[in-house]
Amino acid sequence: MIKLTVVDRDDTEQEIEIPTDINLNLMEVLKASEYNVLATCGGMALCATCHVQVLEGLEQLTDAQDTELDMLDTLPDAGTDSRLACQLKVNEQLDGIKVKIRGEEA
């Protein structure tokens, strides 16, 4: 199991456990866990409404690709620790990370 911590917009924290063999991205997991994530484009890195801030574990994630970086550049509150949840595939790299939901609410 992959365990990660999610901090919602109201600063409540919850640990989520995800099976290692699931073929989803973090945005899909957040939506399935009933977090209020807009995800307008459905995971295509075209809207940035699944913006998360990586509070812990950024160094263990793969680098953001150009498409993701271009979308993050459109956000006034994006920082060097920002990622799009739709671009983070659920795998061992997510184990132990802590993210804060920043994107628009649904």
C-alpha atoms as a PDB file:
ATOM      1  CA  MET A   1       0.000   0.000   0.000  1.00  0.00           C
ATOM      2  CA  ILE A   2       1.040   3.556  -0.747  1.00  0.00           C
ATOM      3  CA  LYS A   3       0.366   5.976   2.090  1.00  0.00           C
ATOM      4  CA  LEU A   4       0.228   9.725   1.624  1.00  0.00           C
ATOM      5  CA  THR A   5      -1.134  12.655   3.590  1.00  0.00           C
ATOM      6  CA  VAL A   6      -3.601  15.132   2.107  1.00  0.00           C
ATOM      7  CA  VAL A   7      -4.131  18.577   3.612  1.00  0.00           C
ATOM      8  CA  ASP A   8      -7.426  20.098   2.503  1.00  0.00           C
ATOM      9  CA  ARG A   9      -8.031  23.818   1.928  1.00  0.00           C
ATOM     10  CA  ASP A  10      -9.271  24.156   5.529  1.00  0.00           C
ATOM     11  CA  ASP A  11      -5.982  22.619   6.802  1.00  0.00           C
ATOM     12  CA  THR A  12      -7.546  19.322   7.894  1.00  0.00           C
ATOM     13  CA  GLU A  13      -5.177  16.407   7.317  1.00  0.00           C
ATOM     14  CA  GLN A  14      -6.026  12.865   6.333  1.00  0.00           C
ATOM     15  CA  GLU A  15      -3.831   9.906   5.494  1.00  0.00           C
ATOM     16  CA  ILE A  16      -4.896   8.001   2.392  1.00  0.00           C
ATOM     17  CA  GLU A  17      -3.887   4.438   1.563  1.00  0.00           C
ATOM     18  CA  ILE A  18      -3.816   3.462  -2.096  1.00  0.00           C
ATOM     19  CA  PRO A  19      -3.176  -0.014  -3.535  1.00  0.00           C
ATOM     20  CA  THR A  20       0.144  -0.181  -5.395  1.00  0.00           C
ATOM     21  CA  ASP A  21      -1.400  -1.858  -8.438  1.00  0.00           C
ATOM     22  CA  ILE A  22      -3.986   0.839  -9.157  1.00  0.00           C
ATOM     23  CA  ASN A  23      -3.727   2.595 -12.516  1.00  0.00           C
ATOM     24  CA  LEU A  24      -4.767   6.109 -11.473  1.00  0.00           C
ATOM     25  CA  ASN A  25      -3.219   9.505 -10.954  1.00  0.00           C
ATOM     26  CA  LEU A  26      -3.346  11.555  -7.761  1.00  0.00           C
ATOM     27  CA  MET A  27      -6.189  13.754  -9.085  1.00  0.00           C
ATOM     28  CA  GLU A  28      -8.388  10.690  -9.623  1.00  0.00           C
ATOM     29  CA  VAL A  29      -7.550   9.412  -6.138  1.00  0.00           C
ATOM     30  CA  LEU A  30      -8.423  12.789  -4.598  1.00  0.00           C
ATOM     31  CA  LYS A  31     -11.762  12.881  -6.412  1.00  0.00           C
ATOM     32  CA  ALA A  32     -12.532   9.264  -5.430  1.00  0.00           C
ATOM     33  CA  SER A  33     -11.685  10.192  -1.830  1.00  0.00           C
ATOM     34  CA  GLU A  34     -14.356  12.917  -2.063  1.00  0.00           C
ATOM     35  CA  TYR A  35     -12.001  15.886  -2.055  1.00  0.00           C
ATOM     36  CA  ASN A  36     -13.419  18.949  -3.759  1.00  0.00           C
ATOM     37  CA  VAL A  37     -11.151  19.061  -6.841  1.00  0.00           C
ATOM     38  CA  LEU A  38     -12.570  20.681  -9.973  1.00  0.00           C
ATOM     39  CA  ALA A  39     -10.335  18.915 -12.540  1.00  0.00           C
ATOM     40  CA  THR A  40     -12.063  20.594 -15.484  1.00  0.00           C
ATOM     41  CA  CYS A  41      -9.918  19.026 -18.200  1.00  0.00           C
ATOM     42  CA  GLY A  42     -10.138  15.496 -16.828  1.00  0.00           C
ATOM     43  CA  GLY A  43      -6.424  15.022 -16.277  1.00  0.00           C
ATOM     44  CA  MET A  44      -4.915  16.370 -19.486  1.00  0.00           C
ATOM     45  CA  ALA A  45      -2.785  19.111 -17.817  1.00  0.00           C
ATOM     46  CA  LEU A  46      -4.840  21.779 -19.590  1.00  0.00           C
ATOM     47  CA  CYS A  47      -6.571  23.612 -16.736  1.00  0.00           C
ATOM     48  CA  ALA A  48      -4.442  23.541 -13.540  1.00  0.00           C
ATOM     49  CA  THR A  49      -7.548  23.125 -11.356  1.00  0.00           C
ATOM     50  CA  CYS A  50      -5.942  20.094  -9.655  1.00  0.00           C
ATOM     51  CA  HIS A  51      -3.016  22.189  -8.369  1.00  0.00           C
ATOM     52  CA  VAL A  52      -1.387  20.782  -5.224  1.00  0.00           C
ATOM     53  CA  GLN A  53       1.488  22.016  -3.118  1.00  0.00           C
ATOM     54  CA  VAL A  54       3.924  19.260  -2.156  1.00  0.00           C
ATOM     55  CA  LEU A  55       4.693  19.898   1.519  1.00  0.00           C
ATOM     56  CA  GLU A  56       6.852  16.792   2.015  1.00  0.00           C
ATOM     57  CA  GLY A  57       8.525  14.432  -0.440  1.00  0.00           C
ATOM     58  CA  LEU A  58       8.999  16.696  -3.471  1.00  0.00           C
ATOM     59  CA  GLU A  59      12.512  15.327  -3.980  1.00  0.00           C
ATOM     60  CA  GLN A  60      11.213  11.782  -4.522  1.00  0.00           C
ATOM     61  CA  LEU A  61       8.876  12.751  -7.384  1.00  0.00           C
ATOM     62  CA  THR A  62       9.853  12.765 -11.036  1.00  0.00           C
ATOM     63  CA  ASP A  63      10.399  16.228 -12.497  1.00  0.00           C
ATOM     64  CA  ALA A  64       7.441  18.037 -14.007  1.00  0.00           C
ATOM     65  CA  GLN A  65       7.294  17.914 -17.807  1.00  0.00           C
ATOM     66  CA  ASP A  66       6.979  21.027 -20.006  1.00  0.00           C
ATOM     67  CA  THR A  67       3.190  20.770 -20.365  1.00  0.00           C
ATOM     68  CA  GLU A  68       2.730  20.712 -16.595  1.00  0.00           C
ATOM     69  CA  LEU A  69       5.234  23.526 -16.058  1.00  0.00           C
ATOM     70  CA  ASP A  70       3.467  25.662 -18.682  1.00  0.00           C
ATOM     71  CA  MET A  71       0.140  25.272 -16.838  1.00  0.00           C
ATOM     72  CA  LEU A  72       1.705  25.977 -13.444  1.00  0.00           C
ATOM     73  CA  ASP A  73       3.180  29.181 -14.905  1.00  0.00           C
ATOM     74  CA  THR A  74      -0.386  30.469 -15.397  1.00  0.00           C
ATOM     75  CA  LEU A  75      -1.141  30.258 -11.662  1.00  0.00           C
ATOM     76  CA  PRO A  76      -0.397  33.301  -9.489  1.00  0.00           C
ATOM     77  CA  ASP A  77       0.033  31.151  -6.361  1.00  0.00           C
ATOM     78  CA  ALA A  78       2.212  28.396  -7.852  1.00  0.00           C
ATOM     79  CA  GLY A  79       5.653  27.890  -6.372  1.00  0.00           C
ATOM     80  CA  THR A  80       8.615  25.585  -6.827  1.00  0.00           C
ATOM     81  CA  ASP A  81       6.756  22.999  -4.725  1.00  0.00           C
ATOM     82  CA  SER A  82       3.634  23.069  -6.935  1.00  0.00           C
ATOM     83  CA  ARG A  83       2.465  20.157  -9.076  1.00  0.00           C
ATOM     84  CA  LEU A  84      -0.650  19.161 -10.978  1.00  0.00           C
ATOM     85  CA  ALA A  85      -2.215  16.148  -9.277  1.00  0.00           C
ATOM     86  CA  CYS A  86      -3.278  14.763 -12.672  1.00  0.00           C
ATOM     87  CA  GLN A  87       0.370  14.424 -13.663  1.00  0.00           C
ATOM     88  CA  LEU A  88       1.381  12.412 -10.600  1.00  0.00           C
ATOM     89  CA  LYS A  89       0.831   8.742 -11.359  1.00  0.00           C
ATOM     90  CA  VAL A  90       0.113   6.567  -8.344  1.00  0.00           C
ATOM     91  CA  ASN A  91       3.268   4.564  -7.719  1.00  0.00           C
ATOM     92  CA  GLU A  92       5.901   4.070  -5.029  1.00  0.00           C
ATOM     93  CA  GLN A  93       7.194   7.636  -5.558  1.00  0.00           C
ATOM     94  CA  LEU A  94       4.052   8.950  -3.846  1.00  0.00           C
ATOM     95  CA  ASP A  95       4.616   6.865  -0.718  1.00  0.00           C
ATOM     96  CA  GLY A  96       5.055   9.165   2.269  1.00  0.00           C
ATOM     97  CA  ILE A  97       4.437  12.455   0.479  1.00  0.00           C
ATOM     98  CA  LYS A  98       2.252  15.209   1.918  1.00  0.00           C
ATOM     99  CA  VAL A  99       0.249  17.455  -0.400  1.00  0.00           C
ATOM    100  CA  LYS A 100      -2.006  20.448   0.162  1.00  0.00           C
ATOM    101  CA  ILE A 101      -4.932  20.965  -2.211  1.00  0.00           C
ATOM    102  CA  ARG A 102      -4.659  24.393  -3.854  1.00  0.00           C
ATOM    103  CA  GLY A 103      -6.711  24.207  -7.063  1.00  0.00           C
ATOM    104  CA  GLU A 104     -10.195  25.580  -7.678  1.00  0.00           C
ATOM    105  CA  GLU A 105     -13.130  23.992  -5.889  1.00  0.00           C
ATOM    106  CA  ALA A 106     -15.734  22.020  -7.806  1.00  0.00           C
END
